PDB file of C-alpha atoms in Angstrom:
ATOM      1  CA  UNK A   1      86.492  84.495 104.684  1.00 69.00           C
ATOM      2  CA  UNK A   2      89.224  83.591 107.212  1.00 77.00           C
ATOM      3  CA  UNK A   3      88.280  85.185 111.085  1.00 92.00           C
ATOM      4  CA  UNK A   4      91.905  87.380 110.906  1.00 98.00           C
ATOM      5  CA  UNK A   5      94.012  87.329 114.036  1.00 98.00           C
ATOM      6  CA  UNK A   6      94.472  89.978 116.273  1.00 98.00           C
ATOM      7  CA  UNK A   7      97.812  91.631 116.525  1.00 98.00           C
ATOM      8  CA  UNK A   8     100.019  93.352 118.686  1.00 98.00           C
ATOM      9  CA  UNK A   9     103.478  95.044 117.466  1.00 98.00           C
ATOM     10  CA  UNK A  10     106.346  96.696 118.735  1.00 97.00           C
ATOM     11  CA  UNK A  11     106.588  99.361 116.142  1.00 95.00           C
ATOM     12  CA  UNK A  12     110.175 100.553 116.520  1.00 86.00           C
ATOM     13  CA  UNK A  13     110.933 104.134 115.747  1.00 89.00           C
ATOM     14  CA  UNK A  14     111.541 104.845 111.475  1.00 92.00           C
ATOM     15  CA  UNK A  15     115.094 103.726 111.324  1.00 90.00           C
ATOM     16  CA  UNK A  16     113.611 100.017 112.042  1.00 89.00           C
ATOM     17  CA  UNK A  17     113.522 100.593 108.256  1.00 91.00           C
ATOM     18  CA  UNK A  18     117.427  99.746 108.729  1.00 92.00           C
ATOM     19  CA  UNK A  19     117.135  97.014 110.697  1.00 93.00           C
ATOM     20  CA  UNK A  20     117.599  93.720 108.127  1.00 94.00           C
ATOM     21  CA  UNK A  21     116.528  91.561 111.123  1.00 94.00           C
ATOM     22  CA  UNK A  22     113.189  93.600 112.114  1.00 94.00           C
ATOM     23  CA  UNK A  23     112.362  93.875 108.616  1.00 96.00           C
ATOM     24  CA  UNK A  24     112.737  90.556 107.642  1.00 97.00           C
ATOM     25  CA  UNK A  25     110.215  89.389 110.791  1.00 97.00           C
ATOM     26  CA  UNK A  26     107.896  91.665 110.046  1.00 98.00           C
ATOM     27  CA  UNK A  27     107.784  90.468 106.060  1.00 98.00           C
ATOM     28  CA  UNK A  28     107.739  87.183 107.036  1.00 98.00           C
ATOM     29  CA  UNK A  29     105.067  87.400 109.828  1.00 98.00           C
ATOM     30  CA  UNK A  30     102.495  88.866 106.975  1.00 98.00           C
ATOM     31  CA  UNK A  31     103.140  86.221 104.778  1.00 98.00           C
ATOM     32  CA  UNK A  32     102.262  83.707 107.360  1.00 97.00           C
ATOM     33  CA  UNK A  33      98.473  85.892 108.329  1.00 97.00           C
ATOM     34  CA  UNK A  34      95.467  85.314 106.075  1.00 96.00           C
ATOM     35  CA  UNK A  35      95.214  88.012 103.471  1.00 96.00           C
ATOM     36  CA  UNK A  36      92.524  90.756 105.075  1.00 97.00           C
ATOM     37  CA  UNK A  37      89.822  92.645 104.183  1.00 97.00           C
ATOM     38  CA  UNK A  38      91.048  95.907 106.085  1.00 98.00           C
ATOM     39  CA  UNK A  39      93.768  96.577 108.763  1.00 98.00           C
ATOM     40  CA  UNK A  40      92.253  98.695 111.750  1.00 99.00           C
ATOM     41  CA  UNK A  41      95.374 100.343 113.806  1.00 98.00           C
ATOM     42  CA  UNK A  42      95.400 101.822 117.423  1.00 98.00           C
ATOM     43  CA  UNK A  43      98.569 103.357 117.677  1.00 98.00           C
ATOM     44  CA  UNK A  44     100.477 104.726 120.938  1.00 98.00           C
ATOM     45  CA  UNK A  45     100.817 107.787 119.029  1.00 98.00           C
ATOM     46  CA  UNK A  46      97.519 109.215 118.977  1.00 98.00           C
ATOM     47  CA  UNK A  47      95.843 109.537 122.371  1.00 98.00           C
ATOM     48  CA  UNK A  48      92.125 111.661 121.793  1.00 98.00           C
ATOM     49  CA  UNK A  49      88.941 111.345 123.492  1.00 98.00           C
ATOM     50  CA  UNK A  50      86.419 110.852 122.594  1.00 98.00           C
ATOM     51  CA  UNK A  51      87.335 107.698 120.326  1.00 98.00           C
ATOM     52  CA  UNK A  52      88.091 109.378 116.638  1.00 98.00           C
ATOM     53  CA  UNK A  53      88.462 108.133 113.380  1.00 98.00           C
ATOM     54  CA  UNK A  54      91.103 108.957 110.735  1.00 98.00           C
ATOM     55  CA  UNK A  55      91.137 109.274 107.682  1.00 98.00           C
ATOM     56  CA  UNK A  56      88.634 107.423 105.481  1.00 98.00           C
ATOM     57  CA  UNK A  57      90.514 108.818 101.907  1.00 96.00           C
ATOM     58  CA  UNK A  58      94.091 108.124 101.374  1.00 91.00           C
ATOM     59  CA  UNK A  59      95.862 111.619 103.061  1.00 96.00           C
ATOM     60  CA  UNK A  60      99.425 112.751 103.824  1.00 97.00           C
ATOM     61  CA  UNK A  61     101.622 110.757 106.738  1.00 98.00           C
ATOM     62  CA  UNK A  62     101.971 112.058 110.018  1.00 97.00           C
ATOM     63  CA  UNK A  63     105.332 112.222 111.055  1.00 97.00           C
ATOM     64  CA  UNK A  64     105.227 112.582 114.125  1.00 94.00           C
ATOM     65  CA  UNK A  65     109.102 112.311 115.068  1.00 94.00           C
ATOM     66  CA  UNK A  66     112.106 114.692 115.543  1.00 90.00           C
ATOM     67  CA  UNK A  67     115.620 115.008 114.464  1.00 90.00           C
ATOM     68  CA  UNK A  68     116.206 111.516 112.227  1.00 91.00           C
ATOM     69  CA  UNK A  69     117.932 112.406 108.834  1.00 94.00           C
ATOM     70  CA  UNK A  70     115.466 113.593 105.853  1.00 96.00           C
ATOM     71  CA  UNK A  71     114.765 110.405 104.114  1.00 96.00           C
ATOM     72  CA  UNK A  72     112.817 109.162 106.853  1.00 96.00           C
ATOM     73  CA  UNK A  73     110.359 112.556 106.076  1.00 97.00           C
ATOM     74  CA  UNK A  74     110.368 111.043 102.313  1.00 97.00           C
ATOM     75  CA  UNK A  75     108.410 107.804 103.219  1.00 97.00           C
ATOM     76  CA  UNK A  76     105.529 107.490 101.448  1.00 97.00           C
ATOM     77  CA  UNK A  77     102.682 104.770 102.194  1.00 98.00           C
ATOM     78  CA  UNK A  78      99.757 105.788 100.086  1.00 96.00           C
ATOM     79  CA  UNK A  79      97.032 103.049 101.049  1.00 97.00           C
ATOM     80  CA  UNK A  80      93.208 102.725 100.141  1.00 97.00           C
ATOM     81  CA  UNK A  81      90.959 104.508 102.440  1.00 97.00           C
ATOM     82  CA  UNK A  82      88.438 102.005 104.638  1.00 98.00           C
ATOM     83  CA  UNK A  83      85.322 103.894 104.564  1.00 98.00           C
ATOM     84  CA  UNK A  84      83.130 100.998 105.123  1.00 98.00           C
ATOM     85  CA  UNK A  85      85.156  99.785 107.748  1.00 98.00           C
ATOM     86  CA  UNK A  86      85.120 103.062 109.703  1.00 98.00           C
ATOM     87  CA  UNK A  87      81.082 103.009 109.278  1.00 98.00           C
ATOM     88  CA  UNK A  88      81.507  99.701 110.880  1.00 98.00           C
ATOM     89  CA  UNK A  89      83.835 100.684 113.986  1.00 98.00           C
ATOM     90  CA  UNK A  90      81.182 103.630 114.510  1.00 98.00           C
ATOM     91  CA  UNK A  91      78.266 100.996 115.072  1.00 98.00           C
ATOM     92  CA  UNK A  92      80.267  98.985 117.117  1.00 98.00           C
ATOM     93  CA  UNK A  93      81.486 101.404 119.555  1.00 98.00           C
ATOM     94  CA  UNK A  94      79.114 104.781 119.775  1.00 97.00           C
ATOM     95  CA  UNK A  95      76.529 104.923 122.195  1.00 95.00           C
ATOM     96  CA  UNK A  96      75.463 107.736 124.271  1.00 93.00           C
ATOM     97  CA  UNK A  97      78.096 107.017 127.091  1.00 92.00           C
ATOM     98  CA  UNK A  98      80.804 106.584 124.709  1.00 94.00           C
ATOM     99  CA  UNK A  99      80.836 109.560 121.680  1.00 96.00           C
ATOM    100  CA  UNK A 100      82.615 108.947 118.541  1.00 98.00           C
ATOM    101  CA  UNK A 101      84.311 111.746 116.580  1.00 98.00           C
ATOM    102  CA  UNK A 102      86.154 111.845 112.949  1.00 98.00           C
ATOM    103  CA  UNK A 103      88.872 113.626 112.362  1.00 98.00           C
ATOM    104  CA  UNK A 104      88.967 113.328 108.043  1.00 97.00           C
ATOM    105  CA  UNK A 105      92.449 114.984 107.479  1.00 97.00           C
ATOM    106  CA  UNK A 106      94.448 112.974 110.306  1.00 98.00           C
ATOM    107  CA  UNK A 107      96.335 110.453 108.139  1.00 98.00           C
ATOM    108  CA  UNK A 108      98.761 107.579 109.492  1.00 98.00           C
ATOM    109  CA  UNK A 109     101.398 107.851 111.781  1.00 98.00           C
ATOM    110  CA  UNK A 110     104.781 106.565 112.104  1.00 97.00           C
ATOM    111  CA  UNK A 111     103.586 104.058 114.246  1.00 97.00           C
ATOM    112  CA  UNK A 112     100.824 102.736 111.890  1.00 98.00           C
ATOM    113  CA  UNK A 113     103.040 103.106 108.678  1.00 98.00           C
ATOM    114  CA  UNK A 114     106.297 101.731 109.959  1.00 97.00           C
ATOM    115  CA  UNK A 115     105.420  98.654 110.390  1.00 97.00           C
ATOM    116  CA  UNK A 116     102.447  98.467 107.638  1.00 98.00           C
ATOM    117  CA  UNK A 117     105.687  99.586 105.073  1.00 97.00           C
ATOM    118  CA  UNK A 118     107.512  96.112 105.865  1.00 97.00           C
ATOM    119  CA  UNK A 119     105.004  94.050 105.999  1.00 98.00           C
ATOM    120  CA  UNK A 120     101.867  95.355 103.341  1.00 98.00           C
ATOM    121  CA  UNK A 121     104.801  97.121 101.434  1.00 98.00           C
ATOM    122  CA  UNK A 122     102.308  97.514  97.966  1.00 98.00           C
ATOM    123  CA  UNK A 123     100.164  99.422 100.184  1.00 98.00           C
ATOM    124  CA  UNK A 124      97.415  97.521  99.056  1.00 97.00           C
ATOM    125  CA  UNK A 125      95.199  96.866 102.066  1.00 98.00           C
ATOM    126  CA  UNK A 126      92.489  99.627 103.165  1.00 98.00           C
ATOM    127  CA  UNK A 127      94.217 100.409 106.381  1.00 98.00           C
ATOM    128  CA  UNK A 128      92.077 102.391 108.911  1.00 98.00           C
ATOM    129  CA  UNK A 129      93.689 104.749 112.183  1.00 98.00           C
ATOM    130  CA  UNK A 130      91.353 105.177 115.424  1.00 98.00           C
ATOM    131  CA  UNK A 131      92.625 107.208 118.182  1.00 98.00           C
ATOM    132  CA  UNK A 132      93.352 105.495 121.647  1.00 98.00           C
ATOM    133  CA  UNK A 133      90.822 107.230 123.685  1.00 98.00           C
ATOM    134  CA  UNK A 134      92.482 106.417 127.156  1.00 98.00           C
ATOM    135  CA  UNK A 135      95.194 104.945 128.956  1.00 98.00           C
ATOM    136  CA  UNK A 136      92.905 102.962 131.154  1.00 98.00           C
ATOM    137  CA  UNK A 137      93.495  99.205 130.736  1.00 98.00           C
ATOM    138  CA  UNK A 138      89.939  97.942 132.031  1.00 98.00           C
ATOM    139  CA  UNK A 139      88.790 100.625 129.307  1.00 98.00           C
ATOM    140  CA  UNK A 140      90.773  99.591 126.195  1.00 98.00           C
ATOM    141  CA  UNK A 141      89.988  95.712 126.846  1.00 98.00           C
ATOM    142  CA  UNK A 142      86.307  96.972 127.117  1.00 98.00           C
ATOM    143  CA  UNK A 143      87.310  98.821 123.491  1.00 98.00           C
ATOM    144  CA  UNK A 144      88.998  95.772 122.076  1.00 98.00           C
ATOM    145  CA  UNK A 145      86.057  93.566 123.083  1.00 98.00           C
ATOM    146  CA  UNK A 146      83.649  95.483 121.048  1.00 98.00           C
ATOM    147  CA  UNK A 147      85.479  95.717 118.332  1.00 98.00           C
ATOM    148  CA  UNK A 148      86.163  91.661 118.023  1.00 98.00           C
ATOM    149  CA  UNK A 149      83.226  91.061 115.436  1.00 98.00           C
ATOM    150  CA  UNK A 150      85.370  92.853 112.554  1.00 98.00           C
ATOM    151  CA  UNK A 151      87.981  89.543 113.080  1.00 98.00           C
ATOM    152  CA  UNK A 152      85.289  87.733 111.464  1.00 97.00           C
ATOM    153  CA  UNK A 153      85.105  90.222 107.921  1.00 97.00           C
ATOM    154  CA  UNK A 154      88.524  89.432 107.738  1.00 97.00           C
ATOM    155  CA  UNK A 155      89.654  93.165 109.496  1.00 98.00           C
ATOM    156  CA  UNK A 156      93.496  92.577 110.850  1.00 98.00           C
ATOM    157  CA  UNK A 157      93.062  94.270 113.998  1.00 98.00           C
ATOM    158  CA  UNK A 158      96.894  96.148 115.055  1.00 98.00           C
ATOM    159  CA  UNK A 159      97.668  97.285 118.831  1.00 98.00           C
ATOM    160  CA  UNK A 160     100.727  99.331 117.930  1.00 98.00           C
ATOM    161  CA  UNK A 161     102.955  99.993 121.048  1.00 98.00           C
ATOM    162  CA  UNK A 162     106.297  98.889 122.199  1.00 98.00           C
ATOM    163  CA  UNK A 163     106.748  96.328 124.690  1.00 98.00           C
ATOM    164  CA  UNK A 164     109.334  98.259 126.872  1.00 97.00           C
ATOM    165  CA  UNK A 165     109.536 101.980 125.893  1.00 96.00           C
ATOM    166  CA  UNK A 166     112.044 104.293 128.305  1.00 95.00           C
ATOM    167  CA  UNK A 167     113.717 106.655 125.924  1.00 87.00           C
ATOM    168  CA  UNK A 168     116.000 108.550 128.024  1.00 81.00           C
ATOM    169  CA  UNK A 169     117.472 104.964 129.200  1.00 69.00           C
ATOM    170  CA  UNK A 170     118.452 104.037 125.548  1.00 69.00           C
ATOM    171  CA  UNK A 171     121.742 104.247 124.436  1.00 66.00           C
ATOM    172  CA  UNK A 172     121.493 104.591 120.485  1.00 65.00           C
ATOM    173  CA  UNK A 173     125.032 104.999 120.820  1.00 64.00           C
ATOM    174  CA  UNK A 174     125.764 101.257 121.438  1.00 63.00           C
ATOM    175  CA  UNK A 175     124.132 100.028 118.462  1.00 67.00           C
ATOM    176  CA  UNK A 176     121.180  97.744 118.592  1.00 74.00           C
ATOM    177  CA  UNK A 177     122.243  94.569 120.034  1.00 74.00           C
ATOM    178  CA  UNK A 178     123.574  95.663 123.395  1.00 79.00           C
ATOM    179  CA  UNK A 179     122.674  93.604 126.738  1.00 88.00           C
ATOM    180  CA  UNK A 180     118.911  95.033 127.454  1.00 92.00           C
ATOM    181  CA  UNK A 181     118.912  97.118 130.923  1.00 93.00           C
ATOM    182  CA  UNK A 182     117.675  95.028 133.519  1.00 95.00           C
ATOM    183  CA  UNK A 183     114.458  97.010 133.778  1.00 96.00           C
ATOM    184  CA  UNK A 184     113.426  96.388 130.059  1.00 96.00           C
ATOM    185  CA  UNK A 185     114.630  92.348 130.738  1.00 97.00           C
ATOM    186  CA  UNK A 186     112.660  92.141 133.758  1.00 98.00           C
ATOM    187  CA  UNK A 187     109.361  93.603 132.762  1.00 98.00           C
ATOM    188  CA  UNK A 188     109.893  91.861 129.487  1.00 98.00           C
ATOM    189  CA  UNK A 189     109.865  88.312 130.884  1.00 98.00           C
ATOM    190  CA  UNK A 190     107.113  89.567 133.515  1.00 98.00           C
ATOM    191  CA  UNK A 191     104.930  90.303 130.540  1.00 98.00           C
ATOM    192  CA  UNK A 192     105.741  87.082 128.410  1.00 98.00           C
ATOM    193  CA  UNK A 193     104.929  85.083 131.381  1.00 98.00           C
ATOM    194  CA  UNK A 194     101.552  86.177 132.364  1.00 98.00           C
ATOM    195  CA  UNK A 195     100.688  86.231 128.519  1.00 97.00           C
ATOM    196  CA  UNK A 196     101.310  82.491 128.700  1.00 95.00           C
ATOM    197  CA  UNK A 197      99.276  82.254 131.671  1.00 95.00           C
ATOM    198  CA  UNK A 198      96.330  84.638 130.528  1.00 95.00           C
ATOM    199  CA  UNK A 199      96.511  85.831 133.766  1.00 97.00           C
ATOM    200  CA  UNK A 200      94.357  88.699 132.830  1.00 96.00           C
ATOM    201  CA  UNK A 201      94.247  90.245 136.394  1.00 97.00           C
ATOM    202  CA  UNK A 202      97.890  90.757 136.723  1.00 98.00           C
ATOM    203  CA  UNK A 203      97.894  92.258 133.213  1.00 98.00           C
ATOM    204  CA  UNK A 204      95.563  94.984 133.759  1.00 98.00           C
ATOM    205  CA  UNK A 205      97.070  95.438 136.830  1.00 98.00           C
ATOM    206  CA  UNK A 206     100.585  95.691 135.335  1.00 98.00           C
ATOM    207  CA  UNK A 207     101.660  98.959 136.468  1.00 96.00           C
ATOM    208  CA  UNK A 208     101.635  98.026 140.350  1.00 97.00           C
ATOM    209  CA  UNK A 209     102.185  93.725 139.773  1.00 98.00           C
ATOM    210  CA  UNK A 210     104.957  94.191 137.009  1.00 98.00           C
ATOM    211  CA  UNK A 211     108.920  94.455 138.013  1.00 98.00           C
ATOM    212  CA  UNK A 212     110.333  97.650 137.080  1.00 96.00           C
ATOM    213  CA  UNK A 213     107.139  98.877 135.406  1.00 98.00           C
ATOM    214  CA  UNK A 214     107.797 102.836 135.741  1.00 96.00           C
ATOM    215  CA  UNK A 215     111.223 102.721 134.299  1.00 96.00           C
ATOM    216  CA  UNK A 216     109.886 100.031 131.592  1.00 97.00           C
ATOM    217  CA  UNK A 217     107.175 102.700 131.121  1.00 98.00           C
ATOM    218  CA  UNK A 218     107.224 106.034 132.575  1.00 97.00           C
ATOM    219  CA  UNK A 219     103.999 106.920 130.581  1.00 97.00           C
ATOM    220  CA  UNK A 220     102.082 103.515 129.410  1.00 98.00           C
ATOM    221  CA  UNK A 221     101.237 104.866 126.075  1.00 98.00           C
ATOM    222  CA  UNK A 222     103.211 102.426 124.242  1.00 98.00           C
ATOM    223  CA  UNK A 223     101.922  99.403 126.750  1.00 98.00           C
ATOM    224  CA  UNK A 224      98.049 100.436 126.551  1.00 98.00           C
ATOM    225  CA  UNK A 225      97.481  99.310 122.739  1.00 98.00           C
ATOM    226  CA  UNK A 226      98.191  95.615 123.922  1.00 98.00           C
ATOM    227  CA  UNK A 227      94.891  95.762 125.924  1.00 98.00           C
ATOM    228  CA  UNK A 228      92.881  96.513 122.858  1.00 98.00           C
ATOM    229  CA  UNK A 229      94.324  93.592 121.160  1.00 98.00           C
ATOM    230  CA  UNK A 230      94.000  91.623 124.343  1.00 98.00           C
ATOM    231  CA  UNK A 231      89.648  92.672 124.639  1.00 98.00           C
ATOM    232  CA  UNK A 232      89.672  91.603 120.941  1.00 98.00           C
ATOM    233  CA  UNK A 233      90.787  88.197 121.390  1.00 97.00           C
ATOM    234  CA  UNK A 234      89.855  87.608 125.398  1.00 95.00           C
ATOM    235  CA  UNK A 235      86.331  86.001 125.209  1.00 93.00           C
ATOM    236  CA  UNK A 236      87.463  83.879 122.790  1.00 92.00           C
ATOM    237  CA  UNK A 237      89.760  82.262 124.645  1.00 86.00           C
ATOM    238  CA  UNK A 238      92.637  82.649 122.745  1.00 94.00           C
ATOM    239  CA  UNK A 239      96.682  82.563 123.165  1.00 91.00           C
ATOM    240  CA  UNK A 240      99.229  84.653 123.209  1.00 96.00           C
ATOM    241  CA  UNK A 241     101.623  83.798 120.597  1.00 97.00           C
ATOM    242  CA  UNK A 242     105.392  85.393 120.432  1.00 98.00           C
ATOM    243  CA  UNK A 243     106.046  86.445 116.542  1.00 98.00           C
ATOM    244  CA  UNK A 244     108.855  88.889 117.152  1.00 97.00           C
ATOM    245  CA  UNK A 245     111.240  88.822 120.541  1.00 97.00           C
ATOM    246  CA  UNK A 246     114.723  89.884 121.152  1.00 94.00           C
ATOM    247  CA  UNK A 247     115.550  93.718 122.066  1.00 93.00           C
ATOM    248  CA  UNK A 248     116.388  97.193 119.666  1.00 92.00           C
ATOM    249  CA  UNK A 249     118.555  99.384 121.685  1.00 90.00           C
ATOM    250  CA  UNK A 250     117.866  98.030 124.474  1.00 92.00           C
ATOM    251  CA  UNK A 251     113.715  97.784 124.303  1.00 94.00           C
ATOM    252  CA  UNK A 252     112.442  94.810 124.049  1.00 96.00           C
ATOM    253  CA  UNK A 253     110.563  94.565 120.350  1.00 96.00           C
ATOM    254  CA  UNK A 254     108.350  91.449 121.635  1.00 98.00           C
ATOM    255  CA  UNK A 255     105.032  91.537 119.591  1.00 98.00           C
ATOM    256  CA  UNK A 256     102.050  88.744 119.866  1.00 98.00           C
ATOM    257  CA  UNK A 257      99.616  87.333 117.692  1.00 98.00           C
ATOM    258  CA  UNK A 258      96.087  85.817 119.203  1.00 98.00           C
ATOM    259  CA  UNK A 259      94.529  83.563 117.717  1.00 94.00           C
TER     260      UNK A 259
END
């Protein structure tokens, strides 16, 4: 059994489904991962504390998105349930300091299926959904760090986020391939830079060290799954390698594999 690498995606919002570019990466990036066991997701989209687990049965999408057209509500992305795994995440991370909760009905959301639709499109995978149970960085690269001994059952472990995310300075307007804002460019290059340099510090640190960081992210809820990722891959002293780059309206779509 392969040790899986640990991933973290800019999701895009369900018209990526449109994008041939974005699609194609995203195909092409799963063909180049070992096949795994399980995919375990932390989304932006579903902040709850205490930790919770989804869905362990295969149950209805969330989507969790207003005023697109009313094929995007038609997606479907029925795949197996990961009891076993969810057991597993529950030994890993409950302790009396740190509750766990399951939430049995709460199926995937858009930005666990988007992205699991281009690249597991057979829906074929157990895929598993834990909630992100803060927006504290030191707190969800202590979270990522426990859950690093799944990588070696072959679990694909997914920090969903975006890599810039400022809605209100998006022009959908001007198509996708317009000159990025300078606040998305310069946090952008900021982040690919200290990834390079694990300079961990500055990372955690991001919203004070980073150029531009409040308009890159007013809230950090699409920034935040990165640090899971990161605590999954940190103490074994791995890299942080650019799949996906470039920009979507603006945002920059950059997404990292460690490994």
């Amino acid at each position: 059994m392969s040790t899986m690498p640990v991933l973290y995606l800019s999701h895009g919002a369900p018209p990526l489904a449109d994008d041939p570019v974005w699609t194609r990466q995203l195909a092409q990036w799963s063909r180049d991962l070992p096949r795994p066991t399980a995919i375990l997701v932390v989304s932006a989209h579903w902040e709850e504390a205490p930790l919770t687990i989804g869905a362990t049965t295969s149950q209805p999408l969330v989507y969790d998105f207003w005023g697109f057209p009313e094929r995007y509500y038609q997606v479907q992305y029925a795949a197996p349930g990961a009891p076993e795994l969810a057991a597993k995440v529950r030994k890993l991370v409950q302790s009396p300091e740190t509750p766990v909760r399951e939430e049995p009905s709460r199926g995937l959301d858009h930005g666990a299926y988007v992205p699991l639709v281009e690249m597991y499109p057979d829906a074929n995978v157990p895929v598993l959904q834990i909630s992100m149970p803060t927006l504290d960085p030191t707190g969800l690269l202590d979270l990522g760090r426990k859950l690093a001994p799944l990588r070696d059952e072959g679990v694909l472990i997914i920090g969903s986020g975006f890599f810039t995310h400022n809605l209100t300075g998006m022009n959908m307007a001007a198509g996708t391939d317009i000159t990025p804002p300078q606040w998305s460019s310069e946090f952008d290059d900021w982040g690919r830079q200290v990834l390079t340099e694990r300079d961990i510090d500055a990372l955690l640190d991001f919203d004070r060290k980073a150029p531009a960081a409040r308009l890159a992210h007013p809230r950090t809820e699409h920034f935040a799954p990165l640090f899971v990722s990161l605590g999954a891959s940190i103490d074994r002293n791995e890299h942080a390698d650019t799949t996906i780059d470039g920009y979507w309206y603006g945002l920059s779509k950059r997404s990292l594999q460690f490994d």
